[in-house]
Amino acid sequence: MPIVVNGQSYETDEEGYLTNRTDWNEDLAKEMAKVDNCNLTENHWEVINFLREYYEEYQIAPAVRVLTKAIGKKLGPDKGNSKYLYELFPYGPAKQACKYAGLPKPTGCV
Amino acid sequence: MLHTVNKSPMERNTLERCLQYAKKGSAILLIEDGVYGALKGTTVTDKVRKAMKDVTIYALYPDIEARGMQDRAIDGIKLVDYGGFVDLVAEHRNVQSWL
Amino acid sequence: MSETTGGVEMQEDVSGVVKKFLYVNRKAPYGTIYALESLEVVLIAAAFDQDVSLVFLDDGVYQLVKGQHTKTIDVKNFSPTYRALEGYDIEKLYVEKESLAARGLTPEDLIVPVTLLSAAEMSDLMDGQDIVLSF
């Protein structure tokens, strides 16, 4: 099912994940979040950008446990915990944030 | 432990590597094209015979038969059917498949 | 693969019993799907908090070589993912000395730090496992 942003159509899979990672842009992320009734704040962007950097470096989307630990290492314990991340991304931090970041669903996520 | 080999020793190095890794008292089961490693008169026969002093070597008879090799198996190699294959897997704590 | 026993044992792991899992990697990275499949299974299984070791022998050592660039064959370069394993608490990576030497490689040629073992030491390691998954 394609998603349309600024008159441009982007291909996604049946769960809304972007088919071509290189298509990604910030407006696309905002549009995806809007569909989920989620308004992206600075705190959301911090996680989204972290995920994009993680993918760039390791070529995978991290499992939620790994993401939580890595966020904690980079942004401190206030942010590196499930409660904080689930409040930002109630559908599951890895799953939902990866979608907005234009990444595939984390390996092992059903 | 049980080792399985499913490729011809003339095509792959898996039988050789398996023989090198298999510890004394362990078992090796030759299946599919791996059964070519169970035969007399090949370039690996001597190596297999030597290994049989320390490890037990089995071959899956249906695979031997399918390839017309019924009369060529090295003496002392134990021929098993599918039930025997299952028993071997069940009897050993772990299995390494040399693919 | 020893998936028959592996699958049955997996159920018991819910009870908190930690088992020794060994992943045996013996294939070069792009000619067949084995290497990528192995890596994906390792990442998925990491969620089960087991005692995991990875070994690389024969052409499997080519999976870890630095400087892989796959754009021109239009296949994903998954070699950077081995560097993510540490974050998944998978820190036991072993490479067979003989396999590395036979290919003119040294540990400096590899993208991750590994422990070198001789074939004999590797054989002992394999023997002591509860579950061996072969690729």
Tab-separated table of N, CA and C in Angstrom, chain B residues 7-99:
chain	number	residue	atom	x	y	z
B	7	LYS	N	27.580	-35.261	1.403
B	7	LYS	CA	28.133	-34.974	0.077
B	7	LYS	C	29.252	-35.962	-0.255
B	8	SER	N	29.446	-36.205	-1.533
B	8	SER	CA	30.493	-37.120	-1.977
B	8	SER	C	31.870	-36.600	-1.568
B	9	PRO	N	32.726	-37.481	-1.066
B	9	PRO	CA	34.073	-37.048	-0.666
B	9	PRO	C	34.932	-36.662	-1.872
B	10	MET	N	34.493	-37.041	-3.066
B	10	MET	CA	35.236	-36.648	-4.264
B	10	MET	C	34.860	-35.223	-4.673
B	11	GLU	N	33.733	-34.732	-4.165
B	11	GLU	CA	33.276	-33.402	-4.553
B	11	GLU	C	33.557	-32.365	-3.469
B	12	ARG	N	33.463	-32.760	-2.204
B	12	ARG	CA	33.609	-31.815	-1.086
B	12	ARG	C	34.622	-32.351	-0.080
B	13	ASN	N	35.056	-31.454	0.798
B	13	ASN	CA	36.006	-31.879	1.832
B	13	ASN	C	35.300	-32.266	3.138
B	14	THR	N	33.975	-32.371	3.096
B	14	THR	CA	33.254	-32.558	4.362
B	14	THR	C	33.578	-33.868	5.068
B	15	LEU	N	33.759	-34.966	4.320
B	15	LEU	CA	34.071	-36.231	4.988
B	15	LEU	C	35.440	-36.129	5.661
B	16	GLU	N	36.374	-35.538	4.929
B	16	GLU	CA	37.725	-35.385	5.474
B	16	GLU	C	37.718	-34.559	6.757
B	17	ARG	N	36.987	-33.432	6.728
B	17	ARG	CA	36.905	-32.556	7.896
B	17	ARG	C	36.203	-33.266	9.051
B	18	CYS	N	35.185	-34.016	8.709
B	18	CYS	CA	34.436	-34.756	9.720
B	18	CYS	C	35.343	-35.785	10.397
B	19	LEU	N	36.130	-36.504	9.588
B	19	LEU	CA	37.031	-37.519	10.151
B	19	LEU	C	38.050	-36.859	11.080
B	20	GLN	N	38.463	-35.658	10.712
B	20	GLN	CA	39.428	-34.930	11.521
B	20	GLN	C	38.807	-34.483	12.850
B	21	TYR	N	37.535	-34.112	12.811
B	21	TYR	CA	36.870	-33.595	14.005
B	21	TYR	C	36.309	-34.683	14.917
B	22	ALA	N	35.922	-35.811	14.339
B	22	ALA	CA	35.230	-36.841	15.125
B	22	ALA	C	36.167	-37.403	16.187
B	23	LYS	N	35.727	-37.331	17.433
B	23	LYS	CA	36.559	-37.810	18.532
B	23	LYS	C	36.367	-39.305	18.697
B	24	LYS	N	37.315	-39.921	19.361
B	24	LYS	CA	37.252	-41.356	19.624
B	24	LYS	C	35.911	-41.706	20.274
B	25	GLY	N	35.279	-42.726	19.766
B	25	GLY	CA	34.017	-43.168	20.359
B	25	GLY	C	32.787	-42.497	19.774
B	26	SER	N	32.991	-41.545	18.889
B	26	SER	CA	31.823	-40.895	18.293
B	26	SER	C	31.351	-41.666	17.055
B	27	ALA	N	30.243	-41.217	16.496
B	27	ALA	CA	29.650	-41.925	15.358
B	27	ALA	C	29.532	-41.004	14.152
B	28	ILE	N	29.704	-41.612	12.966
B	28	ILE	CA	29.536	-40.848	11.730
B	28	ILE	C	28.493	-41.575	10.885
B	29	LEU	N	27.512	-40.824	10.416
B	29	LEU	CA	26.493	-41.413	9.550
B	29	LEU	C	26.597	-40.775	8.162
B	30	LEU	N	26.774	-41.632	7.158
B	30	LEU	CA	26.863	-41.141	5.780
B	30	LEU	C	25.492	-41.260	5.133
B	31	ILE	N	25.006	-40.149	4.581
B	31	ILE	CA	23.688	-40.145	3.942
B	31	ILE	C	23.779	-39.455	2.583
B	32	GLU	N	22.719	-39.599	1.791
B	32	GLU	CA	22.644	-39.003	0.451
B	32	GLU	C	23.941	-39.309	-0.310
B	33	ASP	N	24.535	-38.296	-0.988
B	33	ASP	CA	25.772	-38.557	-1.729
B	33	ASP	C	26.945	-38.852	-0.803
B	34	GLY	N	26.750	-38.642	0.478
B	34	GLY	CA	27.776	-38.979	1.461
B	34	GLY	C	28.094	-40.469	1.462
B	35	VAL	N	27.152	-41.305	1.000
B	35	VAL	CA	27.388	-42.752	1.021
B	35	VAL	C	28.522	-43.168	0.081
B	36	TYR	N	28.872	-42.319	-0.881
B	36	TYR	CA	30.021	-42.646	-1.741
B	36	TYR	C	31.303	-42.751	-0.918
B	37	GLY	N	31.284	-42.166	0.269
B	37	GLY	CA	32.431	-42.264	1.163
B	37	GLY	C	32.499	-43.604	1.890
B	38	ALA	N	31.488	-44.443	1.712
B	38	ALA	CA	31.420	-45.720	2.433
B	38	ALA	C	31.905	-46.890	1.566
B	39	LEU	N	32.442	-46.575	0.399
B	39	LEU	CA	32.705	-47.635	-0.583
B	39	LEU	C	34.155	-48.097	-0.657
B	40	LYS	N	34.300	-49.349	-1.105
B	40	LYS	CA	35.630	-49.921	-1.333
B	40	LYS	C	36.212	-49.371	-2.634
B	41	GLY	N	37.524	-49.313	-2.719
B	41	GLY	CA	38.191	-49.002	-3.978
B	41	GLY	C	38.157	-47.547	-4.409
B	42	THR	N	37.867	-46.639	-3.503
B	42	THR	CA	37.903	-45.215	-3.866
B	42	THR	C	39.158	-44.565	-3.283
B	43	THR	N	39.343	-43.306	-3.616
B	43	THR	CA	40.524	-42.581	-3.133
B	43	THR	C	40.451	-42.297	-1.626
B	44	VAL	N	39.273	-42.450	-1.033
B	44	VAL	CA	39.174	-42.181	0.406
B	44	VAL	C	39.025	-43.457	1.253
B	45	THR	N	38.927	-44.592	0.588
B	45	THR	CA	38.683	-45.850	1.319
B	45	THR	C	39.672	-46.073	2.467
B	46	ASP	N	40.955	-45.892	2.183
B	46	ASP	CA	41.970	-46.135	3.214
B	46	ASP	C	41.759	-45.242	4.433
B	47	LYS	N	41.458	-43.974	4.144
B	47	LYS	CA	41.245	-43.015	5.226
B	47	LYS	C	40.054	-43.426	6.095
B	48	VAL	N	39.015	-43.883	5.436
B	48	VAL	CA	37.809	-44.291	6.165
B	48	VAL	C	38.101	-45.534	7.001
B	49	ARG	N	38.794	-46.503	6.398
B	49	ARG	CA	39.140	-47.740	7.128
B	49	ARG	C	39.945	-47.408	8.383
B	50	LYS	N	40.882	-46.493	8.231
B	50	LYS	CA	41.728	-46.111	9.352
B	50	LYS	C	40.888	-45.470	10.459
B	51	ALA	N	39.966	-44.628	10.050
B	51	ALA	CA	39.112	-43.931	11.030
B	51	ALA	C	38.229	-44.914	11.792
B	52	MET	N	37.904	-46.014	11.156
B	52	MET	CA	36.988	-46.988	11.776
B	52	MET	C	37.567	-47.638	13.031
B	53	LYS	N	38.863	-47.461	13.257
B	53	LYS	CA	39.460	-47.974	14.498
B	53	LYS	C	38.957	-47.193	15.708
B	54	ASP	N	38.677	-45.907	15.485
B	54	ASP	CA	38.304	-45.040	16.613
B	54	ASP	C	36.825	-44.622	16.635
B	55	VAL	N	36.206	-44.614	15.467
B	55	VAL	CA	34.811	-44.170	15.420
B	55	VAL	C	33.968	-45.222	14.694
B	56	THR	N	32.682	-45.209	14.974
B	56	THR	CA	31.790	-46.140	14.283
B	56	THR	C	31.191	-45.422	13.082
B	57	ILE	N	31.288	-46.057	11.934
B	57	ILE	CA	30.748	-45.427	10.734
B	57	ILE	C	29.504	-46.176	10.249
B	58	TYR	N	28.464	-45.396	10.018
B	58	TYR	CA	27.198	-45.926	9.541
B	58	TYR	C	26.920	-45.341	8.153
B	59	ALA	N	26.138	-46.078	7.350
B	59	ALA	CA	25.683	-45.524	6.077
B	59	ALA	C	24.212	-45.855	5.915
B	60	LEU	N	23.496	-44.923	5.326
B	60	LEU	CA	22.047	-45.118	5.155
B	60	LEU	C	21.816	-46.026	3.945
B	61	TYR	N	21.327	-47.243	4.210
B	61	TYR	CA	21.220	-48.234	3.143
B	61	TYR	C	20.320	-47.805	1.983
B	62	PRO	N	19.182	-47.188	2.241
B	62	PRO	CA	18.364	-46.747	1.113
B	62	PRO	C	19.139	-45.856	0.132
B	63	ASP	N	20.041	-45.043	0.634
B	63	ASP	CA	20.839	-44.185	-0.253
B	63	ASP	C	21.902	-44.989	-1.006
B	64	ILE	N	22.427	-46.026	-0.366
B	64	ILE	CA	23.399	-46.898	-1.027
B	64	ILE	C	22.721	-47.666	-2.152
B	65	GLU	N	21.572	-48.201	-1.827
B	65	GLU	CA	20.805	-49.012	-2.770
B	65	GLU	C	20.368	-48.169	-3.967
B	66	ALA	N	19.894	-46.969	-3.671
B	66	ALA	CA	19.418	-46.081	-4.740
B	66	ALA	C	20.518	-45.812	-5.759
B	67	ARG	N	21.768	-45.833	-5.295
B	67	ARG	CA	22.895	-45.517	-6.174
B	67	ARG	C	23.542	-46.769	-6.761
B	68	GLY	N	22.940	-47.929	-6.515
B	68	GLY	CA	23.460	-49.186	-7.072
B	68	GLY	C	24.760	-49.629	-6.444
B	69	MET	N	25.004	-49.263	-5.184
B	69	MET	CA	26.292	-49.527	-4.536
B	69	MET	C	26.186	-50.631	-3.471
B	70	GLN	N	25.113	-51.441	-3.580
B	70	GLN	CA	24.839	-52.454	-2.548
B	70	GLN	C	26.038	-53.332	-2.217
B	71	ASP	N	26.808	-53.713	-3.257
B	71	ASP	CA	27.877	-54.703	-3.032
B	71	ASP	C	29.236	-54.065	-2.779
B	72	ARG	N	29.270	-52.755	-2.669
B	72	ARG	CA	30.569	-52.091	-2.608
B	72	ARG	C	30.917	-51.491	-1.249
B	73	ALA	N	30.040	-51.592	-0.287
B	73	ALA	CA	30.318	-50.957	1.013
B	73	ALA	C	31.508	-51.621	1.700
B	74	ILE	N	32.324	-50.816	2.355
B	74	ILE	CA	33.477	-51.314	3.107
B	74	ILE	C	32.973	-52.223	4.228
B	75	ASP	N	33.633	-53.374	4.408
B	75	ASP	CA	33.239	-54.282	5.485
B	75	ASP	C	33.417	-53.580	6.821
B	76	GLY	N	32.441	-53.730	7.685
B	76	GLY	CA	32.537	-53.103	8.998
B	76	GLY	C	31.733	-51.820	9.089
B	77	ILE	N	31.361	-51.263	7.962
B	77	ILE	CA	30.472	-50.093	8.011
B	77	ILE	C	29.060	-50.604	8.299
B	78	LYS	N	28.413	-49.972	9.239
B	78	LYS	CA	27.084	-50.449	9.624
B	78	LYS	C	26.025	-49.809	8.751
B	79	LEU	N	25.209	-50.649	8.136
B	79	LEU	CA	24.163	-50.136	7.263
B	79	LEU	C	22.869	-49.995	8.060
B	80	VAL	N	22.263	-48.830	7.958
B	80	VAL	CA	21.027	-48.591	8.717
B	80	VAL	C	19.907	-48.131	7.787
B	81	ASP	N	18.677	-48.361	8.215
B	81	ASP	CA	17.518	-47.842	7.486
B	81	ASP	C	17.073	-46.534	8.161
B	82	TYR	N	15.942	-46.001	7.742
B	82	TYR	CA	15.513	-44.710	8.290
B	82	TYR	C	15.269	-44.784	9.798
B	83	GLY	N	14.739	-45.932	10.229
B	83	GLY	CA	14.522	-46.108	11.669
B	83	GLY	C	15.838	-46.052	12.423
B	84	GLY	N	16.876	-46.659	11.820
B	84	GLY	CA	18.206	-46.658	12.426
B	84	GLY	C	18.788	-45.246	12.491
B	85	PHE	N	18.500	-44.468	11.475
B	85	PHE	CA	18.919	-43.065	11.413
B	85	PHE	C	18.323	-42.317	12.623
B	86	VAL	N	17.028	-42.509	12.823
B	86	VAL	CA	16.340	-41.840	13.935
B	86	VAL	C	16.941	-42.281	15.277
B	87	ASP	N	17.197	-43.595	15.395
B	87	ASP	CA	17.792	-44.109	16.631
B	87	ASP	C	19.139	-43.445	16.912
B	88	LEU	N	19.955	-43.318	15.868
B	88	LEU	CA	21.280	-42.712	16.051
B	88	LEU	C	21.160	-41.282	16.572
B	89	VAL	N	20.246	-40.525	15.987
B	89	VAL	CA	20.063	-39.133	16.424
B	89	VAL	C	19.617	-39.103	17.885
B	90	ALA	N	18.711	-40.028	18.227
B	90	ALA	CA	18.174	-40.053	19.587
B	90	ALA	C	19.230	-40.502	20.613
B	91	GLU	N	20.116	-41.400	20.186
B	91	GLU	CA	21.109	-41.954	21.113
B	91	GLU	C	22.224	-40.973	21.457
B	92	HIS	N	22.465	-40.015	20.578
B	92	HIS	CA	23.589	-39.109	20.804
B	92	HIS	C	23.133	-37.773	21.375
B	93	ARG	N	24.005	-37.188	22.190
B	93	ARG	CA	23.654	-35.944	22.859
B	93	ARG	C	23.501	-34.790	21.870
B	94	ASN	N	24.353	-34.763	20.862
B	94	ASN	CA	24.255	-33.688	19.878
B	94	ASN	C	24.716	-34.172	18.504
B	95	VAL	N	24.366	-33.378	17.490
B	95	VAL	CA	24.636	-33.770	16.110
B	95	VAL	C	25.289	-32.618	15.361
B	96	GLN	N	26.349	-32.908	14.646
B	96	GLN	CA	26.917	-31.902	13.743
B	96	GLN	C	26.724	-32.402	12.317
B	97	SER	N	26.026	-31.592	11.496
B	97	SER	CA	25.826	-31.954	10.094
B	97	SER	C	26.860	-31.227	9.256
B	98	TRP	N	27.708	-31.995	8.612
B	98	TRP	CA	28.730	-31.376	7.735
B	98	TRP	C	28.088	-31.157	6.384
B	99	LEU	N	27.576	-29.941	6.157
B	99	LEU	CA	26.816	-29.668	4.945
B	99	LEU	C	27.694	-29.247	3.783
